Amino acid sequence: MLSNSDSKRNINFVLIVSLYILGLSNCQNLRGFNCAIAALCEDNIIDPRVGNVRAQTNIVTPLADDECPTGTARCQAVRCGVPIAVVSSESNQANANSHPWEAYLRDDVRNTYVGAGVLIDQYHVLTAAHKISNLTGSDASMSVLMGVYNPRTIPQAPVQVSKVLRAFKHSSYDQSSLKNDVALLRLATPITMSNSAMPLCLPRASTNFITTPPTTCLVAGWGQTAFNVNDAPTNILKQVYLPIVSQQTCKTAFESLPQGSQIVSNYLDVDSGNQLCAGGQVQLDSCTQDGGSPLICKNANSNVYTLAGLVLWGKGCGEVNRYGVYLNVPSYIAWIHTVANCSMRGTGSCSGATTQNFN
């Protein structure tokens, strides 16, 4: 992450109910509720003590608290996209817990950093498919860590760790071109919602982040600080503000590069609406090993952050008129919901996805 992408280089306020299917609590080994701190629970509970059925409070359901960790309780509707910590207005180091949806992906066999992703509910993390494509073999094993700020403090820091049970990659994912480069990770154990771990809001399929004038959004990650500096994961989570540019601006910039026509033809997928471009400023960019990191945009009226994109690829890092390429998440909302629903049914395969199992 450059501040003052992997394959990523070189080539409104909505309440989230984490379980997508009603009655899911009847499924074996699945938790039919969230465990959350009170500040994140948006359940509207009718309180009979008030004597007025219209009076509602945000009291967390007090039943079976022993099923949740100390300090949390059962909750059906968890707040998304509004961190408790303050999000810095600077492109530099992120404030601790200001990106509580940022997931740290770890290869458990090699105990190494794989990339980033984004928590969308207690059982699912969205990431770029190319981040996990090399984790193959009968012994492949990976985990998602939530609450990571400085990777050097793992495992001393209080982070939540959940094994990845399986990954669902888009069935049209092309590893050579990085088109349809998206995967949904199904976690073996649910994430407890806290000030350091909460879901990011998903956009509607109709949401358009490519606007005039350009929308300035935010990306955070542990990727390299320069294209030729292999320092990922960085000591502290970094963030950078980037403008989202038009498809034509992005195409024109790539076409000006050596072999630019080939790059546009083989890799760039903006005309379909499946990708978007952001950046193009000196030393302000996502970079190598930021793949899968979320590009987030804030609603000016509600101050809620929504997922706009995932870091995919680019040419170099932090150069003028060199744009990073991101998955355009609204184009994949139907796929995300369909696969998440399927995932929670416990089936080994889902329509529109190829399945990769982990130990």
PDB file of C-alpha atoms in Angstrom, residues 141-358:
ATOM      1  CA  SER A 141      -5.066 -25.086   4.874  1.00  0.00           C
ATOM      2  CA  MET A 142      -5.831 -21.419   5.442  1.00  0.00           C
ATOM      3  CA  SER A 143      -7.323 -19.165   8.090  1.00  0.00           C
ATOM      4  CA  VAL A 144      -8.981 -15.763   8.267  1.00  0.00           C
ATOM      5  CA  LEU A 145      -7.789 -13.436  11.014  1.00  0.00           C
ATOM      6  CA  MET A 146      -9.976 -10.541  12.090  1.00  0.00           C
ATOM      7  CA  GLY A 147      -8.745  -7.616  14.183  1.00  0.00           C
ATOM      8  CA  VAL A 148      -5.218  -7.591  12.774  1.00  0.00           C
ATOM      9  CA  TYR A 149      -3.589  -4.158  12.851  1.00  0.00           C
ATOM     10  CA  ASN A 150       0.121  -4.923  13.063  1.00  0.00           C
ATOM     11  CA  PRO A 151       0.865  -8.421  11.689  1.00  0.00           C
ATOM     12  CA  ARG A 152       4.124  -8.494  13.675  1.00  0.00           C
ATOM     13  CA  THR A 153       2.096  -8.771  16.884  1.00  0.00           C
ATOM     14  CA  ILE A 154       0.394 -12.009  15.838  1.00  0.00           C
ATOM     15  CA  PRO A 155      -0.335 -14.163  17.845  1.00  0.00           C
ATOM     16  CA  GLN A 156       0.072 -11.930  20.891  1.00  0.00           C
ATOM     17  CA  ALA A 157      -2.521  -9.420  19.702  1.00  0.00           C
ATOM     18  CA  PRO A 158      -6.179 -10.200  20.475  1.00  0.00           C
ATOM     19  CA  VAL A 159      -7.338 -11.367  17.041  1.00  0.00           C
ATOM     20  CA  GLN A 160     -10.069 -13.782  16.041  1.00  0.00           C
ATOM     21  CA  VAL A 161      -8.955 -16.747  13.950  1.00  0.00           C
ATOM     22  CA  SER A 162     -11.306 -18.913  11.916  1.00  0.00           C
ATOM     23  CA  LYS A 163     -10.289 -21.745   9.627  1.00  0.00           C
ATOM     24  CA  VAL A 164     -11.532 -21.553   6.041  1.00  0.00           C
ATOM     25  CA  LEU A 165     -13.743 -24.561   5.435  1.00  0.00           C
ATOM     26  CA  ARG A 166     -14.033 -24.077   1.685  1.00  0.00           C
ATOM     27  CA  ALA A 167     -13.719 -21.441  -1.003  1.00  0.00           C
ATOM     28  CA  PHE A 168     -16.150 -20.794  -3.830  1.00  0.00           C
ATOM     29  CA  LYS A 169     -14.470 -19.256  -6.862  1.00  0.00           C
ATOM     30  CA  HIS A 170     -16.517 -17.738  -9.659  1.00  0.00           C
ATOM     31  CA  SER A 171     -17.093 -20.455 -12.258  1.00  0.00           C
ATOM     32  CA  SER A 172     -15.955 -18.066 -15.034  1.00  0.00           C
ATOM     33  CA  TYR A 173     -12.769 -17.022 -13.235  1.00  0.00           C
ATOM     34  CA  ASP A 174      -9.864 -16.944 -15.682  1.00  0.00           C
ATOM     35  CA  GLN A 175      -6.522 -17.148 -13.898  1.00  0.00           C
ATOM     36  CA  SER A 176      -4.599 -16.013 -16.974  1.00  0.00           C
ATOM     37  CA  SER A 177      -6.611 -12.804 -17.476  1.00  0.00           C
ATOM     38  CA  LEU A 178      -7.931 -12.279 -13.926  1.00  0.00           C
ATOM     39  CA  LYS A 179     -11.445 -11.794 -15.240  1.00  0.00           C
ATOM     40  CA  ASN A 180     -14.285 -12.691 -12.838  1.00  0.00           C
ATOM     41  CA  ASP A 181     -11.586 -12.709 -10.160  1.00  0.00           C
ATOM     42  CA  VAL A 182     -13.734 -13.198  -7.072  1.00  0.00           C
ATOM     43  CA  ALA A 183     -14.090 -15.865  -4.393  1.00  0.00           C
ATOM     44  CA  LEU A 184     -16.241 -16.331  -1.311  1.00  0.00           C
ATOM     45  CA  LEU A 185     -14.645 -17.985   1.717  1.00  0.00           C
ATOM     46  CA  ARG A 186     -16.850 -20.036   4.026  1.00  0.00           C
ATOM     47  CA  LEU A 187     -15.534 -19.966   7.585  1.00  0.00           C
ATOM     48  CA  ALA A 188     -15.600 -23.016   9.834  1.00  0.00           C
ATOM     49  CA  THR A 189     -16.457 -20.990  12.944  1.00  0.00           C
ATOM     50  CA  PRO A 190     -18.425 -17.722  13.062  1.00  0.00           C
ATOM     51  CA  ILE A 191     -16.826 -14.367  13.809  1.00  0.00           C
ATOM     52  CA  THR A 192     -17.943 -12.546  16.950  1.00  0.00           C
ATOM     53  CA  MET A 193     -18.882  -8.945  16.139  1.00  0.00           C
ATOM     54  CA  SER A 194     -16.884  -6.372  18.077  1.00  0.00           C
ATOM     55  CA  ASN A 195     -15.087  -3.053  17.686  1.00  0.00           C
ATOM     56  CA  SER A 196     -12.338  -4.903  15.774  1.00  0.00           C
ATOM     57  CA  ALA A 197     -14.522  -7.215  13.669  1.00  0.00           C
ATOM     58  CA  MET A 198     -17.707  -6.173  11.923  1.00  0.00           C
ATOM     59  CA  PRO A 199     -19.173  -6.614   8.427  1.00  0.00           C
ATOM     60  CA  LEU A 200     -18.957  -4.110   5.614  1.00  0.00           C
ATOM     61  CA  CYS A 201     -22.189  -3.118   3.870  1.00  0.00           C
ATOM     62  CA  LEU A 202     -22.753  -4.557   0.411  1.00  0.00           C
ATOM     63  CA  PRO A 203     -24.014  -2.294  -2.387  1.00  0.00           C
ATOM     64  CA  ARG A 204     -27.124  -2.819  -4.427  1.00  0.00           C
ATOM     65  CA  ALA A 205     -26.639  -4.280  -7.899  1.00  0.00           C
ATOM     66  CA  SER A 206     -27.786  -0.933  -9.311  1.00  0.00           C
ATOM     67  CA  THR A 207     -25.175   1.109  -7.436  1.00  0.00           C
ATOM     68  CA  ASN A 208     -22.845   3.070  -9.715  1.00  0.00           C
ATOM     69  CA  PHE A 209     -19.535   4.147  -8.187  1.00  0.00           C
ATOM     70  CA  ILE A 210     -18.231   5.563 -11.490  1.00  0.00           C
ATOM     71  CA  THR A 211     -19.477   9.126 -11.314  1.00  0.00           C
ATOM     72  CA  THR A 212     -18.754  12.638 -12.613  1.00  0.00           C
ATOM     73  CA  PRO A 213     -16.999  14.240 -10.848  1.00  0.00           C
ATOM     74  CA  PRO A 214     -15.085  11.145  -9.671  1.00  0.00           C
ATOM     75  CA  THR A 215     -16.010   9.555  -6.361  1.00  0.00           C
ATOM     76  CA  THR A 216     -13.096   9.466  -3.920  1.00  0.00           C
ATOM     77  CA  CYS A 217     -13.006   6.208  -1.993  1.00  0.00           C
ATOM     78  CA  LEU A 218     -10.660   4.435   0.379  1.00  0.00           C
ATOM     79  CA  VAL A 219      -8.602   1.254   0.229  1.00  0.00           C
ATOM     80  CA  ALA A 220      -6.592  -0.294   3.064  1.00  0.00           C
ATOM     81  CA  GLY A 221      -4.161  -3.189   3.154  1.00  0.00           C
ATOM     82  CA  TRP A 222      -0.840  -4.692   4.186  1.00  0.00           C
ATOM     83  CA  GLY A 223       0.657  -4.740   0.660  1.00  0.00           C
ATOM     84  CA  GLN A 224       4.060  -3.487  -0.445  1.00  0.00           C
ATOM     85  CA  THR A 225       4.947   0.177  -0.013  1.00  0.00           C
ATOM     86  CA  ALA A 226       6.603   0.241  -3.450  1.00  0.00           C
ATOM     87  CA  PHE A 227       6.523  -2.001  -6.495  1.00  0.00           C
ATOM     88  CA  ASN A 228      10.119  -3.203  -6.041  1.00  0.00           C
ATOM     89  CA  VAL A 229      10.118  -3.271  -2.214  1.00  0.00           C
ATOM     90  CA  ASN A 230       9.148  -6.677  -0.853  1.00  0.00           C
ATOM     91  CA  ASP A 231       7.982  -5.526   2.582  1.00  0.00           C
ATOM     92  CA  ALA A 232       4.519  -7.099   2.760  1.00  0.00           C
ATOM     93  CA  PRO A 233       2.818  -7.563   5.064  1.00  0.00           C
ATOM     94  CA  THR A 234       3.619  -4.088   6.325  1.00  0.00           C
ATOM     95  CA  ASN A 235       3.953  -3.506  10.074  1.00  0.00           C
ATOM     96  CA  ILE A 236       0.829  -1.360  10.274  1.00  0.00           C
ATOM     97  CA  LEU A 237      -2.344  -1.426   8.200  1.00  0.00           C
ATOM     98  CA  LYS A 238      -2.130   1.399   5.666  1.00  0.00           C
ATOM     99  CA  GLN A 239      -4.849   3.264   3.823  1.00  0.00           C
ATOM    100  CA  VAL A 240      -5.072   5.565   0.820  1.00  0.00           C
ATOM    101  CA  TYR A 241      -7.810   7.719  -0.705  1.00  0.00           C
ATOM    102  CA  LEU A 242      -8.300   7.217  -4.455  1.00  0.00           C
ATOM    103  CA  PRO A 243     -10.612   8.667  -7.107  1.00  0.00           C
ATOM    104  CA  ILE A 244     -12.618   6.193  -9.168  1.00  0.00           C
ATOM    105  CA  VAL A 245     -12.222   7.132 -12.835  1.00  0.00           C
ATOM    106  CA  SER A 246     -14.317   6.509 -15.935  1.00  0.00           C
ATOM    107  CA  GLN A 247     -13.923   3.421 -18.099  1.00  0.00           C
ATOM    108  CA  GLN A 248     -12.640   5.523 -20.990  1.00  0.00           C
ATOM    109  CA  THR A 249     -10.038   7.295 -18.858  1.00  0.00           C
ATOM    110  CA  CYS A 250      -8.766   3.927 -17.670  1.00  0.00           C
ATOM    111  CA  LYS A 251      -8.702   2.381 -21.162  1.00  0.00           C
ATOM    112  CA  THR A 252      -6.902   5.361 -22.649  1.00  0.00           C
ATOM    113  CA  ALA A 253      -4.229   5.207 -19.938  1.00  0.00           C
ATOM    114  CA  PHE A 254      -3.545   1.510 -20.469  1.00  0.00           C
ATOM    115  CA  GLU A 255      -3.558   1.868 -24.263  1.00  0.00           C
ATOM    116  CA  SER A 256      -0.727   4.412 -23.969  1.00  0.00           C
ATOM    117  CA  LEU A 257       1.570   1.783 -22.404  1.00  0.00           C
ATOM    118  CA  PRO A 258       3.855  -0.531 -24.399  1.00  0.00           C
ATOM    119  CA  GLN A 259       1.664  -3.388 -25.625  1.00  0.00           C
ATOM    120  CA  GLY A 260      -1.258  -1.388 -24.280  1.00  0.00           C
ATOM    121  CA  SER A 261      -3.771  -2.680 -26.821  1.00  0.00           C
ATOM    122  CA  GLN A 262      -2.966  -6.232 -25.771  1.00  0.00           C
ATOM    123  CA  ILE A 263      -3.352  -5.356 -22.082  1.00  0.00           C
ATOM    124  CA  VAL A 264      -6.754  -3.798 -22.711  1.00  0.00           C
ATOM    125  CA  SER A 265      -7.903  -6.677 -24.884  1.00  0.00           C
ATOM    126  CA  ASN A 266      -6.692  -9.505 -22.654  1.00  0.00           C
ATOM    127  CA  TYR A 267      -7.041  -8.161 -19.123  1.00  0.00           C
ATOM    128  CA  LEU A 268      -9.146  -5.029 -18.801  1.00  0.00           C
ATOM    129  CA  ASP A 269     -12.839  -5.786 -18.324  1.00  0.00           C
ATOM    130  CA  VAL A 270     -14.307  -2.341 -17.690  1.00  0.00           C
ATOM    131  CA  ASP A 271     -16.644  -2.192 -20.695  1.00  0.00           C
ATOM    132  CA  SER A 272     -18.632  -5.110 -19.292  1.00  0.00           C
ATOM    133  CA  GLY A 273     -18.939  -3.313 -15.962  1.00  0.00           C
ATOM    134  CA  ASN A 274     -17.135  -6.137 -14.154  1.00  0.00           C
ATOM    135  CA  GLN A 275     -14.104  -4.004 -13.260  1.00  0.00           C
ATOM    136  CA  LEU A 276     -13.476  -0.404 -12.290  1.00  0.00           C
ATOM    137  CA  CYS A 277     -10.310   1.692 -12.068  1.00  0.00           C
ATOM    138  CA  ALA A 278      -9.020   4.015  -9.356  1.00  0.00           C
ATOM    139  CA  GLY A 279      -5.873   5.963  -8.493  1.00  0.00           C
ATOM    140  CA  GLY A 280      -3.512   7.441 -11.063  1.00  0.00           C
ATOM    141  CA  GLN A 281      -1.670   9.654  -8.573  1.00  0.00           C
ATOM    142  CA  VAL A 282       1.962   9.758  -7.441  1.00  0.00           C
ATOM    143  CA  GLN A 283       2.623   7.515  -4.449  1.00  0.00           C
ATOM    144  CA  LEU A 284      -1.075   6.973  -3.817  1.00  0.00           C
ATOM    145  CA  ASP A 285      -2.088   3.473  -4.774  1.00  0.00           C
ATOM    146  CA  SER A 286      -2.709  -0.086  -3.740  1.00  0.00           C
ATOM    147  CA  CYS A 287       0.262  -2.265  -4.629  1.00  0.00           C
ATOM    148  CA  THR A 288       1.655  -5.795  -4.867  1.00  0.00           C
ATOM    149  CA  GLN A 289       0.144  -8.154  -2.261  1.00  0.00           C
ATOM    150  CA  ASP A 290      -2.811  -5.872  -1.635  1.00  0.00           C
ATOM    151  CA  GLY A 291      -4.910  -8.270  -3.739  1.00  0.00           C
ATOM    152  CA  GLY A 292      -8.380  -8.878  -2.297  1.00  0.00           C
ATOM    153  CA  SER A 293      -8.337  -5.692  -0.197  1.00  0.00           C
ATOM    154  CA  PRO A 294     -11.649  -3.812  -0.170  1.00  0.00           C
ATOM    155  CA  LEU A 295     -12.175  -0.475  -1.891  1.00  0.00           C
ATOM    156  CA  ILE A 296     -14.807   1.271   0.219  1.00  0.00           C
ATOM    157  CA  CYS A 297     -16.930   4.364  -0.382  1.00  0.00           C
ATOM    158  CA  LYS A 298     -18.704   6.449   2.259  1.00  0.00           C
ATOM    159  CA  ASN A 299     -22.245   7.698   1.904  1.00  0.00           C
ATOM    160  CA  ALA A 300     -21.985  11.426   2.544  1.00  0.00           C
ATOM    161  CA  ASN A 301     -25.432  11.545   4.136  1.00  0.00           C
ATOM    162  CA  SER A 302     -25.259   8.539   6.437  1.00  0.00           C
ATOM    163  CA  ASN A 303     -21.476   8.137   6.942  1.00  0.00           C
ATOM    164  CA  VAL A 304     -21.874   4.432   6.186  1.00  0.00           C
ATOM    165  CA  TYR A 305     -19.115   2.667   4.240  1.00  0.00           C
ATOM    166  CA  THR A 306     -20.056   0.341   1.398  1.00  0.00           C
ATOM    167  CA  LEU A 307     -17.972  -2.164  -0.550  1.00  0.00           C
ATOM    168  CA  ALA A 308     -17.242  -0.833  -4.049  1.00  0.00           C
ATOM    169  CA  GLY A 309     -14.380  -3.038  -5.231  1.00  0.00           C
ATOM    170  CA  LEU A 310     -11.632  -5.560  -4.529  1.00  0.00           C
ATOM    171  CA  VAL A 311      -7.986  -4.987  -5.479  1.00  0.00           C
ATOM    172  CA  LEU A 312      -7.134  -7.079  -8.559  1.00  0.00           C
ATOM    173  CA  TRP A 313      -4.192  -5.897 -10.682  1.00  0.00           C
ATOM    174  CA  GLY A 314      -2.295  -2.984 -12.232  1.00  0.00           C
ATOM    175  CA  LYS A 315       0.970  -1.937 -13.874  1.00  0.00           C
ATOM    176  CA  GLY A 316       3.472  -0.642 -11.362  1.00  0.00           C
ATOM    177  CA  CYS A 317       2.397   1.230  -8.230  1.00  0.00           C
ATOM    178  CA  GLY A 318       1.714   4.889  -7.514  1.00  0.00           C
ATOM    179  CA  GLU A 319       2.445   6.408 -10.921  1.00  0.00           C
ATOM    180  CA  VAL A 320       0.627   9.265 -12.624  1.00  0.00           C
ATOM    181  CA  ASN A 321      -2.143   8.040 -14.942  1.00  0.00           C
ATOM    182  CA  ARG A 322      -1.458   4.414 -14.012  1.00  0.00           C
ATOM    183  CA  TYR A 323      -4.653   3.075 -12.540  1.00  0.00           C
ATOM    184  CA  GLY A 324      -5.283   0.143 -10.260  1.00  0.00           C
ATOM    185  CA  VAL A 325      -7.929  -2.286 -11.456  1.00  0.00           C
ATOM    186  CA  TYR A 326     -10.624  -3.455  -9.052  1.00  0.00           C
ATOM    187  CA  LEU A 327     -13.503  -5.887  -9.142  1.00  0.00           C
ATOM    188  CA  ASN A 328     -16.707  -3.861  -9.561  1.00  0.00           C
ATOM    189  CA  VAL A 329     -18.681  -5.430  -6.711  1.00  0.00           C
ATOM    190  CA  PRO A 330     -22.212  -4.296  -7.731  1.00  0.00           C
ATOM    191  CA  SER A 331     -21.872  -6.455 -10.846  1.00  0.00           C
ATOM    192  CA  TYR A 332     -21.391  -9.518  -8.632  1.00  0.00           C
ATOM    193  CA  ILE A 333     -24.019  -8.925  -5.938  1.00  0.00           C
ATOM    194  CA  ALA A 334     -26.401 -11.562  -7.289  1.00  0.00           C
ATOM    195  CA  TRP A 335     -23.541 -14.078  -7.426  1.00  0.00           C
ATOM    196  CA  ILE A 336     -22.439 -13.242  -3.879  1.00  0.00           C
ATOM    197  CA  HIS A 337     -25.903 -13.724  -2.406  1.00  0.00           C
ATOM    198  CA  THR A 338     -26.583 -16.888  -4.393  1.00  0.00           C
ATOM    199  CA  VAL A 339     -23.331 -18.546  -3.380  1.00  0.00           C
ATOM    200  CA  ALA A 340     -23.611 -17.416   0.258  1.00  0.00           C
ATOM    201  CA  ASN A 341     -27.084 -18.923   0.480  1.00  0.00           C
ATOM    202  CA  CYS A 342     -25.808 -22.154  -1.043  1.00  0.00           C
ATOM    203  CA  SER A 343     -22.789 -22.172   1.252  1.00  0.00           C
ATOM    204  CA  MET A 344     -24.952 -22.012   4.342  1.00  0.00           C
ATOM    205  CA  ARG A 345     -26.906 -25.062   3.228  1.00  0.00           C
ATOM    206  CA  GLY A 346     -23.691 -27.002   3.644  1.00  0.00           C
ATOM    207  CA  THR A 347     -23.569 -28.358   0.115  1.00  0.00           C
ATOM    208  CA  GLY A 348     -20.172 -29.095  -1.386  1.00  0.00           C
ATOM    209  CA  SER A 349     -20.981 -27.393  -4.677  1.00  0.00           C
ATOM    210  CA  CYS A 350     -22.859 -24.256  -5.683  1.00  0.00           C
ATOM    211  CA  SER A 351     -24.220 -23.100  -9.011  1.00  0.00           C
ATOM    212  CA  GLY A 352     -21.957 -20.505 -10.607  1.00  0.00           C
ATOM    213  CA  ALA A 353     -18.928 -21.470  -8.530  1.00  0.00           C
ATOM    214  CA  THR A 354     -16.119 -23.980  -8.356  1.00  0.00           C
ATOM    215  CA  THR A 355     -15.369 -25.349  -4.901  1.00  0.00           C
ATOM    216  CA  GLN A 356     -11.979 -25.603  -3.235  1.00  0.00           C
ATOM    217  CA  ASN A 357     -11.873 -27.429   0.104  1.00  0.00           C
ATOM    218  CA  PHE A 358      -9.372 -26.745   2.874  1.00  0.00           C
TER     219      PHE A 358
END
